[in-house]
Coordinates of C-alpha atoms and ligand atoms in Angstrom, one line a residue:
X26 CA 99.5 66.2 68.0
X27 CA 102.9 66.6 70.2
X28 CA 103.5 70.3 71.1
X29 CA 105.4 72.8 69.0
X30 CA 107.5 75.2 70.6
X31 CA 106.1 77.3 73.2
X32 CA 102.6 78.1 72.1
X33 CA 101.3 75.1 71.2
X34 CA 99.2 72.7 73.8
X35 CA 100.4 69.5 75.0
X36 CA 99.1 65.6 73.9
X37 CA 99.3 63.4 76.3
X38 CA 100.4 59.9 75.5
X39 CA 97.7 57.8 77.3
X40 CA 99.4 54.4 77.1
X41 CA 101.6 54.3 79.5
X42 CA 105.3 55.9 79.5
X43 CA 106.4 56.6 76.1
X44 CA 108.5 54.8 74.1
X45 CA 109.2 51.9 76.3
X46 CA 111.1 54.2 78.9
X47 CA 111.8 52.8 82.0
X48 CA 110.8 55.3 85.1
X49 CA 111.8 53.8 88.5
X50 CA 108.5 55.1 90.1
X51 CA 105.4 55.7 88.2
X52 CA 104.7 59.1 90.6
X53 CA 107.8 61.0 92.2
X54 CA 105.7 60.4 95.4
X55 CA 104.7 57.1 95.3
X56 CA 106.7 55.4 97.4
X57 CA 104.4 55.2 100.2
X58 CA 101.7 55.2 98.5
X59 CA 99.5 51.3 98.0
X60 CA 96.3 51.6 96.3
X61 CA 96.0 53.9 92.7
X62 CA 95.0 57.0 92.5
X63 CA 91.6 57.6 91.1
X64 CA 91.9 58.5 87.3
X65 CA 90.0 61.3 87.8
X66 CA 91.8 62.3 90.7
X67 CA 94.5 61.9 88.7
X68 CA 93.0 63.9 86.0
X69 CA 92.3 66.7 88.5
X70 CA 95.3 67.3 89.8
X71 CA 97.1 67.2 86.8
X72 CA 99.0 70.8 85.5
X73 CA 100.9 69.3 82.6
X74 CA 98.3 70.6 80.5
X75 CA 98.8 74.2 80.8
X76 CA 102.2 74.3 82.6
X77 CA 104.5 72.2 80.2
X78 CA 104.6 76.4 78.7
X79 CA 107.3 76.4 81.7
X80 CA 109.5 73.8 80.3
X81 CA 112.3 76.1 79.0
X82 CA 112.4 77.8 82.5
X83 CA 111.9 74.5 83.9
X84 CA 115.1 73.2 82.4
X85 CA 116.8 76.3 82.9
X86 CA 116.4 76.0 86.5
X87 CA 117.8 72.4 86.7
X88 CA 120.6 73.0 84.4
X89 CA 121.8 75.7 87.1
X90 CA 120.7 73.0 90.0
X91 CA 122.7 70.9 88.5
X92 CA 125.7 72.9 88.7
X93 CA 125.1 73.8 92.2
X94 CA 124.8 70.2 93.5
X95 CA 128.1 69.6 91.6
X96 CA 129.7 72.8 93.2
X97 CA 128.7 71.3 96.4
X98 CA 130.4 67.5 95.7
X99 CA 127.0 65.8 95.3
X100 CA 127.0 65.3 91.4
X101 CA 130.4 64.3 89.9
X102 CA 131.5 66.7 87.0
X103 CA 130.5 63.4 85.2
X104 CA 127.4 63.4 86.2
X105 CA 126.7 66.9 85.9
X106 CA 127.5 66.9 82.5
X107 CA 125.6 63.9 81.9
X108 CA 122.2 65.7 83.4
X109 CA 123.0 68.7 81.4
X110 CA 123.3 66.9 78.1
X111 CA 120.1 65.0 78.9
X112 CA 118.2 68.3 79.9
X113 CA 119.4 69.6 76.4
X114 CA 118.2 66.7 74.9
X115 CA 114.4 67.6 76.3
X116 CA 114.7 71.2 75.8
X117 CA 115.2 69.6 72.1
X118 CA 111.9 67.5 71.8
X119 CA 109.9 70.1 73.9
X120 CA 111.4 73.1 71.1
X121 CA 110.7 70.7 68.1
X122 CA 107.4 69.5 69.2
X123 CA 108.7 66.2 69.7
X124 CA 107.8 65.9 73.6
X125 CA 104.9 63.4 74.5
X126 CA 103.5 63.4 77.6
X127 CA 103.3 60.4 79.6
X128 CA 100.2 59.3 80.9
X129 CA 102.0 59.7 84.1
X130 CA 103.0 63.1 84.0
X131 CA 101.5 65.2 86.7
X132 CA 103.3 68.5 85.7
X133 CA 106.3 70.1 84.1
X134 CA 108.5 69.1 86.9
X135 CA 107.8 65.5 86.7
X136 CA 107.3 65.2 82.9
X137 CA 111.0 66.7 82.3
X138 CA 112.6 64.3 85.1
X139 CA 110.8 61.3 83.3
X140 CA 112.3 62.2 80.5
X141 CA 115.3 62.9 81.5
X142 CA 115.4 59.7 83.7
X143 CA 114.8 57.7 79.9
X144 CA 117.4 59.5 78.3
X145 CA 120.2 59.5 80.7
X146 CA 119.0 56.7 83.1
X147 CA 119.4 56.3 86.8
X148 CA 121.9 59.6 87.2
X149 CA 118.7 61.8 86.6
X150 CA 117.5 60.8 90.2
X151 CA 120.1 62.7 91.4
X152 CA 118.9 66.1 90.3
X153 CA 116.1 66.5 92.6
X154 CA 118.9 66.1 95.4
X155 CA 117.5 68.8 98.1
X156 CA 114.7 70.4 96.0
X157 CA 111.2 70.6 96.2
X158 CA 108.3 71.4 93.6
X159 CA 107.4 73.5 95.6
X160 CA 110.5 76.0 95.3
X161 CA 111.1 74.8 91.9
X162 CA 107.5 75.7 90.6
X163 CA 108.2 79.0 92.5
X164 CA 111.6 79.1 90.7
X165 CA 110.4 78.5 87.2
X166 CA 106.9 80.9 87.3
X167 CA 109.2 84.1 88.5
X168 CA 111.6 83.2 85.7
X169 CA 108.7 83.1 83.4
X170 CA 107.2 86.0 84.6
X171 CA 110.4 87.9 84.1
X172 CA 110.8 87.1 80.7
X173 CA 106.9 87.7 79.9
X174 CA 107.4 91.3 81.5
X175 CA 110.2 92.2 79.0
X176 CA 107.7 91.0 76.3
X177 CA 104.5 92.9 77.6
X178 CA 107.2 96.2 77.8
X179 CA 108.0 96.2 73.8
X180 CA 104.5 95.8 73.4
X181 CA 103.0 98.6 75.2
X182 CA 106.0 100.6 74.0
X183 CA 104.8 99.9 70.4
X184 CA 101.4 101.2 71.4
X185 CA 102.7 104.3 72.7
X186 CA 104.6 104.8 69.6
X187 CA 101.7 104.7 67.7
X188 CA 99.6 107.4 70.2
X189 CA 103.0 109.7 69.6
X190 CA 103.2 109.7 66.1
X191 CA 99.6 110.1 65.4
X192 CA 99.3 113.1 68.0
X193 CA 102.7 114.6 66.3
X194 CA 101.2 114.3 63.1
X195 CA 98.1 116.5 64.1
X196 CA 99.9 119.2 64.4
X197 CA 97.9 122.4 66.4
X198 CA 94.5 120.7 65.2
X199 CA 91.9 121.1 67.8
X200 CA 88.8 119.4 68.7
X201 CA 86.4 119.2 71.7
X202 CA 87.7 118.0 75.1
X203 CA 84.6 116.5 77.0
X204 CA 84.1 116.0 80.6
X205 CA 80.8 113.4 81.9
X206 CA 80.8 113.0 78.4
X207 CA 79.7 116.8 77.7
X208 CA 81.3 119.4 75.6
X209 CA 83.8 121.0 77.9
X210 CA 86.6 123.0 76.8
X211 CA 88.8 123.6 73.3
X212 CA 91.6 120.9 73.3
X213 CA 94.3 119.9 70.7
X214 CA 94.1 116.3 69.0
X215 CA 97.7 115.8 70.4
X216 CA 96.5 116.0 73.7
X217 CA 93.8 114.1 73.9
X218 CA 96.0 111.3 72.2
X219 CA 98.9 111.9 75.0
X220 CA 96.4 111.6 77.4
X221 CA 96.0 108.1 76.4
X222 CA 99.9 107.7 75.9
X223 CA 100.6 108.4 79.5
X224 CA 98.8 105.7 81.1
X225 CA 100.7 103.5 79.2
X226 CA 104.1 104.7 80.6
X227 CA 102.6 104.3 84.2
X228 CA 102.1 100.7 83.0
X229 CA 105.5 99.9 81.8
X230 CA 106.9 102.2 85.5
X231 CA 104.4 99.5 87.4
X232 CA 105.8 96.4 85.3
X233 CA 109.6 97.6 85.8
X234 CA 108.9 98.0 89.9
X235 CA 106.9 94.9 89.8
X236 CA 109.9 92.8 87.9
X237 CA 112.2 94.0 90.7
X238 CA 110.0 91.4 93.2
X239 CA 109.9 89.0 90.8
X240 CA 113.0 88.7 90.3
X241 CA 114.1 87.0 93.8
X242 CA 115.4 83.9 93.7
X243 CA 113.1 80.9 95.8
X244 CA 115.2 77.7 95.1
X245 CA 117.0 76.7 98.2
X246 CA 113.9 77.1 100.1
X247 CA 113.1 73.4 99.7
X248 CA 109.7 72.0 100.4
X249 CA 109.5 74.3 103.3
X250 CA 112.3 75.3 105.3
X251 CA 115.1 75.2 103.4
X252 CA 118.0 73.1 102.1
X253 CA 120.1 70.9 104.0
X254 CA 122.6 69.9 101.6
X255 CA 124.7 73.1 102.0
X256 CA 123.8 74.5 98.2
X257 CA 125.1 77.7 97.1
X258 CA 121.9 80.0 96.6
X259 CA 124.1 82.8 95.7
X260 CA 125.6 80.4 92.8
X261 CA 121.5 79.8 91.7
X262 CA 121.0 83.5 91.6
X263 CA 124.3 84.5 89.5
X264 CA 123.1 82.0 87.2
X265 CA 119.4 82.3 87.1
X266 CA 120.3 85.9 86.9
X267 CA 118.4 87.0 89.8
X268 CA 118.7 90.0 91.8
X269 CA 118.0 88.9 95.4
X270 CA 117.7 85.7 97.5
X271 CA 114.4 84.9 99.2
X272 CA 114.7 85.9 102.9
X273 CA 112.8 83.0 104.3
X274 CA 111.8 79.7 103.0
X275 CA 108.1 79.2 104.3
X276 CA 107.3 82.7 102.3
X277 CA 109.4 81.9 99.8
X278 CA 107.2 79.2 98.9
X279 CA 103.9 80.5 99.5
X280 CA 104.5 84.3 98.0
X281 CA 102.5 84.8 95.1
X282 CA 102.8 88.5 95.2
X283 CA 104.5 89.2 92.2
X284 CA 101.7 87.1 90.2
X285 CA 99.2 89.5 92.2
X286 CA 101.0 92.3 90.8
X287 CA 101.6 91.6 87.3
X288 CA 98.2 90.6 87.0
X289 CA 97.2 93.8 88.6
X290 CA 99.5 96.0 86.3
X291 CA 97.8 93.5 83.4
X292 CA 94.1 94.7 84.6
X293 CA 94.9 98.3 84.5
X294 CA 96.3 98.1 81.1
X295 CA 93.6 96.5 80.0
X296 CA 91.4 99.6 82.1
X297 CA 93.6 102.2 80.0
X298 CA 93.0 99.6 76.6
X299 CA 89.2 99.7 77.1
X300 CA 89.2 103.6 77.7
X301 CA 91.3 104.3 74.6
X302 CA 88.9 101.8 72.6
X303 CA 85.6 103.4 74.3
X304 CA 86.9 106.9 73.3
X305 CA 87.5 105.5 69.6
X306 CA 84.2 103.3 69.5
X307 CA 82.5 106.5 70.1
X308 CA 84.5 109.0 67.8
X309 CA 84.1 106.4 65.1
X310 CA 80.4 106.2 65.3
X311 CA 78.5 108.6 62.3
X312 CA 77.0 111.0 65.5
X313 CA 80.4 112.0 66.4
X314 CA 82.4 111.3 63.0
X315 CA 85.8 112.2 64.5
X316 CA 88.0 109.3 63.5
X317 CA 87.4 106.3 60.7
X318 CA 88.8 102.8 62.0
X319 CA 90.9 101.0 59.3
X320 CA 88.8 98.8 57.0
X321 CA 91.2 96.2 58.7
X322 CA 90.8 96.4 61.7
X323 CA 87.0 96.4 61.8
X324 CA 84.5 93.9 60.9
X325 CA 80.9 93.4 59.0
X326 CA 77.2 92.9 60.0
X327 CA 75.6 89.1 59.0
X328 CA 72.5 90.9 58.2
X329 CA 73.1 94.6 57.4
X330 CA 75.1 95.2 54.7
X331 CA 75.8 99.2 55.3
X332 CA 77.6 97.6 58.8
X333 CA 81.6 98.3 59.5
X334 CA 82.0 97.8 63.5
X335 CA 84.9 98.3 65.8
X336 CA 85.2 94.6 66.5
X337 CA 89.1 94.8 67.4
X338 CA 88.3 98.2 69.8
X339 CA 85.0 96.5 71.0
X340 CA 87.2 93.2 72.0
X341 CA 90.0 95.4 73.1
X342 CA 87.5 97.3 75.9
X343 CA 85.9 93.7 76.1
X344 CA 88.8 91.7 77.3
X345 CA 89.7 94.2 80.2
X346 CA 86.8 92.0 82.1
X347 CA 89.1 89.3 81.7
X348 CA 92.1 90.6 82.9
X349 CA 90.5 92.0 86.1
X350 CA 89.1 88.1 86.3
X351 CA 92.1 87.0 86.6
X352 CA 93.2 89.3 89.5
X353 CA 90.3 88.5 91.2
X354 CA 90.8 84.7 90.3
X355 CA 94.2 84.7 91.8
X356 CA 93.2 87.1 95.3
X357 CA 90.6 84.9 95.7
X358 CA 92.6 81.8 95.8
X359 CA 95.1 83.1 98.1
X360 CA 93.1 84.8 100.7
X361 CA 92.2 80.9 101.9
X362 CA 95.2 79.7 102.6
X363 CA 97.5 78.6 105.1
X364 CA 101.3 79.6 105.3
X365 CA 103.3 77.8 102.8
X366 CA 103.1 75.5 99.5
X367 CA 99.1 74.4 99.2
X368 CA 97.8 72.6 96.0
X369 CA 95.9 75.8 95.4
X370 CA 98.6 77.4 94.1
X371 CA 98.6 75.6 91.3
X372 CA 95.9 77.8 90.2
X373 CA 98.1 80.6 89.9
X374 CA 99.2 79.3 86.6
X375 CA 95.7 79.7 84.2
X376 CA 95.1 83.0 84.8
X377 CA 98.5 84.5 84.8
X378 CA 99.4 83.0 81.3
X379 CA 95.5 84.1 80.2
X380 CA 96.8 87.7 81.1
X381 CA 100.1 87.4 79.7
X382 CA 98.3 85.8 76.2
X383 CA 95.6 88.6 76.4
X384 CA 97.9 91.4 76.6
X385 CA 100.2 90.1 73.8
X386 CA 97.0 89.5 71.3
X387 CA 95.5 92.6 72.7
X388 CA 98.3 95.1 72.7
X389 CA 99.4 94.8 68.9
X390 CA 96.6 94.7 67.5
X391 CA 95.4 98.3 69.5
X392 CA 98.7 99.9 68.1
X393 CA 97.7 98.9 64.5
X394 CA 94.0 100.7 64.8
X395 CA 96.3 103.3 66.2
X396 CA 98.5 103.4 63.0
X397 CA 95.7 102.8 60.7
X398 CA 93.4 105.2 62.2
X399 CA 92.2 108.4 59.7
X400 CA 91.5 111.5 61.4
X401 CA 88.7 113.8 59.8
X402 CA 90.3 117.3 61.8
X403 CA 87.9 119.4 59.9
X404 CA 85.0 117.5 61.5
X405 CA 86.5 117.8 65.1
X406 CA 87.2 121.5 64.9
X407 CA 83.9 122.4 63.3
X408 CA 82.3 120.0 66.6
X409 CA 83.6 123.0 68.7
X410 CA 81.0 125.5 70.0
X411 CA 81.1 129.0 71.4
X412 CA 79.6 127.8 74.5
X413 CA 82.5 125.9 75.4
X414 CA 84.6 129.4 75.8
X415 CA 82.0 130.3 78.3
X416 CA 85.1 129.4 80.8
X417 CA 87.2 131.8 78.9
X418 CA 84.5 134.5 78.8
X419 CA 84.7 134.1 83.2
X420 CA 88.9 134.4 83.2
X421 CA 88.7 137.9 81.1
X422 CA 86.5 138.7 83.8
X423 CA 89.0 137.4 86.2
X424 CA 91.6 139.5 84.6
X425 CA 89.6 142.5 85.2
X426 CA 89.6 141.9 89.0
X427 CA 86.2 140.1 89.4
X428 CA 86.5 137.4 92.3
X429 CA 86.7 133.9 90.0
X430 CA 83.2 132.9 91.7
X431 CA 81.2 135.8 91.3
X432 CA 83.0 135.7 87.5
X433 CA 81.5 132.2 87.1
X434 CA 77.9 133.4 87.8
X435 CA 77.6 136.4 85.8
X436 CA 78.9 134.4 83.0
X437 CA 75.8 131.9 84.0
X438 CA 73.5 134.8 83.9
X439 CA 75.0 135.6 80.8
X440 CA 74.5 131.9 79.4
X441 CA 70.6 132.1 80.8
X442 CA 69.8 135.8 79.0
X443 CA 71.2 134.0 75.7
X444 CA 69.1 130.8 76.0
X445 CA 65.9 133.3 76.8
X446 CA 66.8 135.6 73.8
X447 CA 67.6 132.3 71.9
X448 CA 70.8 134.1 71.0
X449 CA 74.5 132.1 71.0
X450 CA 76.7 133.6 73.9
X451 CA 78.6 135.6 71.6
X452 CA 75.9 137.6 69.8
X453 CA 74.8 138.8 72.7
X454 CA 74.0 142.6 72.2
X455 CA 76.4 144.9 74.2
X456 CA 73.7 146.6 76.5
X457 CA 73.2 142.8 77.5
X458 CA 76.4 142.4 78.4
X459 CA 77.1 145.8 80.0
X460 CA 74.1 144.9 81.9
X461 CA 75.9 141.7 83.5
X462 CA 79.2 143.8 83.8
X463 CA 80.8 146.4 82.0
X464 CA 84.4 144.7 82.3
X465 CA 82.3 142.0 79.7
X466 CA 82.5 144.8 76.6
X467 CA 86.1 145.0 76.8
X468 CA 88.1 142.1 74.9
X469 CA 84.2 140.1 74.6
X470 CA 84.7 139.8 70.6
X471 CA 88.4 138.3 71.1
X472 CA 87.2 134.9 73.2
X473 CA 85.5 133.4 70.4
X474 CA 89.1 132.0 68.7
X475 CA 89.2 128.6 70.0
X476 CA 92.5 128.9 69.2
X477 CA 93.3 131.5 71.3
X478 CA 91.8 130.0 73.9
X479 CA 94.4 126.8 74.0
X480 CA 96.8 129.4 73.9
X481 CA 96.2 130.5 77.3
X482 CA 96.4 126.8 78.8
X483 CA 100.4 126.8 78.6
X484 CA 101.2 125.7 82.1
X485 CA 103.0 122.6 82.1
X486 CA 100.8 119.5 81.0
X487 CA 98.2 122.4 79.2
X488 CA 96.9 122.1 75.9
X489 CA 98.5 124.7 74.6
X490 CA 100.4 124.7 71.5
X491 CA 103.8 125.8 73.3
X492 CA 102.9 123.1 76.3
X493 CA 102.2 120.2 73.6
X494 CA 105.8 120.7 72.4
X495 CA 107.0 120.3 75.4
X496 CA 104.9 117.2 76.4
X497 CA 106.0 115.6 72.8
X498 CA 109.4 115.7 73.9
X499 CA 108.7 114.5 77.5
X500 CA 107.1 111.7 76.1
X501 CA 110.0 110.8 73.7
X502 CA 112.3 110.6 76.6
X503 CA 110.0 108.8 78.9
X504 CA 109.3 106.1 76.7
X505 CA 113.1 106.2 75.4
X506 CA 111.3 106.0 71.7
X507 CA 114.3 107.1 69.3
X508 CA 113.9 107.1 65.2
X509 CA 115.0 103.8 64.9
X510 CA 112.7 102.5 67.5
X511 CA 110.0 104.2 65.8
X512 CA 110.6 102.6 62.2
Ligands
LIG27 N1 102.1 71.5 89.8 C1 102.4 72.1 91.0 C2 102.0 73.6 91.0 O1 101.8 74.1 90.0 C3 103.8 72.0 91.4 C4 104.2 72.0 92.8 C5 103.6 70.8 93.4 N2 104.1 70.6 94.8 C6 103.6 69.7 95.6 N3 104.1 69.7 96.8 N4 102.6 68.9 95.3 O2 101.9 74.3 92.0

C-alpha cells in the first residue's frame, strides 16, 4: 500500500527505482564508494520508514532553498521554477498516497530528491547546492516540531475546557480533599477539578517557551561549518518563518535541545494525565462512588459480566511510562556523543513522533471522559466527616489567642478523649471540652458546617466559594477560553 497523507506508513518499492526513473547515483554518497552496501546495513540505516512523516516540511524547506540559491545567482529563475514545480509535483504523490519508495531511499531527504531528479531531471541536482542533511534534517524536525506544538496546544486547551466547565457546573458542591490519600479537609468539587486544570496551563506556558527554541533556523549551517556559497540565511528564516538564525553551525547541527524539551513538557503532561486519571480511576471505583465514567469511554470484563473498567483513564495514566521513555530514550542517546551531526541522531526521530502521536490520541480522548463524566455530589458531600474540621476546631482556638501549636495539641487531646469515650469530636460533652480549654465551649457547635468551613479559606487560590469565583475567571483568561471556543 503507498502512503496516504500524513499518517499513513510508507511501502517501499523493492525493485529497484520506480517507474523506470533514471537517478544519476543510486546513493547521494556513493561516489566514492566501490563495493555495495550490505542489505542489512542498508536496512539498518534506513529512516525512510518513519521519517517520510517530514516530507511536507521536507519540501517546504527546499522550496525556500531553492529561492535562496536563486537569490544568490546559482539557480536561474528557470531553474528555480522548474525545482519548485517538481517539489509540488512530490508534495502531490506524497498528499495523495501516490509516493513509492525506492528501494534506494535512505530517508526523506533522499527519497524527495529522487523524485524530484525523475520528474524534473538533471536541474534537481542543483538543489542540494551548499546544503547538508545534516542542517536540512535539523531544518525540517524544528519545522515539524513547530507545527506539532500548535497541535498539542488546541488539544490540551480542549482538556482544560472540559475541567472548567465541569467545575463551573458544580457550583458550591463540596466533597473531601485528601492528603497521603487520607481524609483531610472540606473542599469544593470546582477546586479539586481546577487543580487539575492548572497543570495543564503550565504545560501549554512550557510548550510556548519551548517553541521559542525551536523555532531557530539551522539551514546555512552546512554539513558542519557553514555555507560557502554566500546564501541568504535571513532570506531562509523570513520564509521558513523563523524567529532567529542559529549562532554557530557545529551546534547548530548537533542541538537537539528543543526535542529534549518538548519531550520533556510531553512527559509531564502525561505526569498531570495519569494524576487526573488516578484521581478518577479511584473516585469511580464502588468504595469511593464519587464520579461514574461514561459508558463510552469505559470498557468490559471477558469473564465477569457485572465489569465496566476505566480502560481510557487506565491507558491514559498508562501511557505517561511512555512518554517519560522517550525522554529518557532521547537523553540517553545524546549524552554519548561527540560535537556535531552523528548517525545517532537519527534516533531522535521515533520517539519524538511517539510523543507527539501519544499526546494527540491521549489528550482528546481525556477531555471526552471529562465531558461525559456524571458527578454523584450527594455521595461526595455525605463522604465528609466531622473529623476533618478538627483543623477548624484548632483556628477557633487560634482566634481566642491560643499559640497555633499548643491549639493543635489540645485539639489532639480532644480527638484522643473522643476515640476513648467512642464519641465523634462534636458530641463531646461540654465538661470535656472545658476540661481541654474553656475557649473550646465558645463557638464549638458552629464548626461542624462544612460549609462554613470553606468559607474561611478565601485567600487567594482557597477553596472558598468567593476564592473559586475568582479562580473561574482567572482560569478563563489564562487559558484565553471565550464562549465560542468553548462550543
Ligand atoms: N536520516 C538522517 C537523520 O535522520 C539524516 C541526516 C543524515 N546525515 C548524514 N550525514 N548521514 O539524522
Amino acid at each position: 500500500m503507498p502512503i496516504t497523507g500524513r499518517n499513513a506508513s510508507l511501502t517501499r518499492h523493492n525493485g529497484g527505482g520506480a517507474e523506470g526513473e533514471t537517478f544519476p547515483m543510486h546513493k547521494q554518497w556513493g561516489g566514492r564508494f566501490e563495493g555495495a552496501t550490505d542489505a542489512l546495513m542498508e536496512q539498518f540505516n534506513a529512516s525512510i520508514g518513519f521519517d517520510w512523516r517530514l516530507y511536507a516540511v521536507d519540501i517546504r524547506g527546499s522550496l525556500a532553498y531553492a529561492a535562496a540559491l536563486e537569490a544568490v545567482g546559482l539557480l536561474t529563475p528557470n531553474e528555480c521554477a522548474q525545482l519548485t514545480s517538481g517539489l509540488h509535483l512530490v508534495e502531490a504523490e506524497f498528499d495523495a498516497g501516490g509516493f513509492v519508495a525506492g528501494a534506494g531511499d535512505e530517508d526523506i531527504h533522499t527519497a524527495v530528491e529522487r523524485r524530484l531528479y525523475a520528474l524534473v531531471g538533471p536541474v534537481a541536482g542543483k538543489l542540494h547546492t551548499g546544503r547538508s542533511r545534516n542542517d536540512q534534517v535539523a531544518t525540517d524536525l524544528r519545522l515539524y516540531t513547530r507545527e506539532q506544538i500548535d497541535g498539542l496546544d488546541k488539544q490540551l486547551c480542549a482538556v482544560q475546557t472540559a475541567l472548567l466547565r465541569r467545575a463551573e457546573e458544580v457550583g458550591e458542591a463540596l466533597m473531601p480533599g485528601y492528603t497521603h490519600l487520607q481524609r483531610a479537609q472540606p473542599v469544593l468539587v470546582a477546586h479539586w477539578l481546577l487543580s487539575l486544570f492548572w497543570p495543564l496551563q503550565r504545560d501549554r506556558e512550557r510548550l510556548t517557551q519551548a517553541r521559542q527554541r525551536v523555532n531557530v533556523l539551522p539551514l546555512g549551517a552546512g554539513a558542519l561549518a557553514g555555507n560557502a556559497l554566500g546564501i541568504d540565511r535571513q532570506l531562509l528564516a523570513q520564509l521558513l518563518e523563523f524567529d532567529a538564525l542559529t549562532p554557530n553551525s557545529m551546534d547548530a547541527v548537533a542541538d537537539r535541545d528543543f526535542v529534549a524539551e518538548v519531550l520533556f513538557a510531553g512527559a509531564l503532561i502525561g505526569t498531570h494525565l495519569s494524576r487526573l486519571a488516578e484521581d478518577l480511576i479511584l473516585y469511580s471505583s464502588a468504595e469511593w462512588g464519587f464520579v461514574t465514567v461514561a459508558d463510552s469511554y469505559s470498557t468490559g470484563s471477558s469473564l465477569m459480566p457485572q465489569k465496566k473498567n476505566p480502560d481510557s483513564l487506565e491507558l491514559t495514566r498508562g501511557k505517561s511510562g511512555r512518554l517519560l521513555g522517550n525522554l529518557v530514550a532521547l537523553l540517553t542517546t545524546l549524552k554519548g556523543l561527540p560535537s556535531t551531526y552523528n548517525k545517532d541522531l537519527q534516533e531522535d526521530k521515533e520517539p519524538l513522533f511517539d510523543t507527539f502521536d501519544t499526546l494527540a490520541l491521549t489528550l482528546p480522548v481525556v477531555a471526552g471522559v471529562v465531558t461525559t463524566l456524571q458527578f454523584h455530589l450527594e455521595r461526595m458531600a455525605s463522604s465528609l466527616d466531622d473529623g476533618m474540621l478538627a483543623t477548624d476546631v484548632a483556628d477557633m482556638l487560634v482566634r481566642a489567642g491560643v499559640p497555633f501549636r499548643e491549639a493543635h495539641g489540645l485539639v489532639g487531646q480532644l480527638v484522643r478523649r473522643g476515640e476513648v469515650l467512642e464519641l465523634p469530636l462534636r458530641e463531646l460533652p461540654a465538661a470535656e471540652l472545658v476540661a481541654v480549654h474553656p475557649a473550646l465551649t465558645e463557638h464549638y457547635e458552629s464548626i461542624w458546617d462544612p460549609h462554613r468551613s470553606v468559607a474561611q479559606r478565601m485567600v487567594v487560590g482557597g477553596t472558598a466559594p468567593a476564592a473559586i469565583k475568582v479562580q473561574l475567571a482567572a482560569a478563563h483568561a489564562a487559558c484565553g477560553i471565550t464562549d465560542d471556543h468553548v462550543d
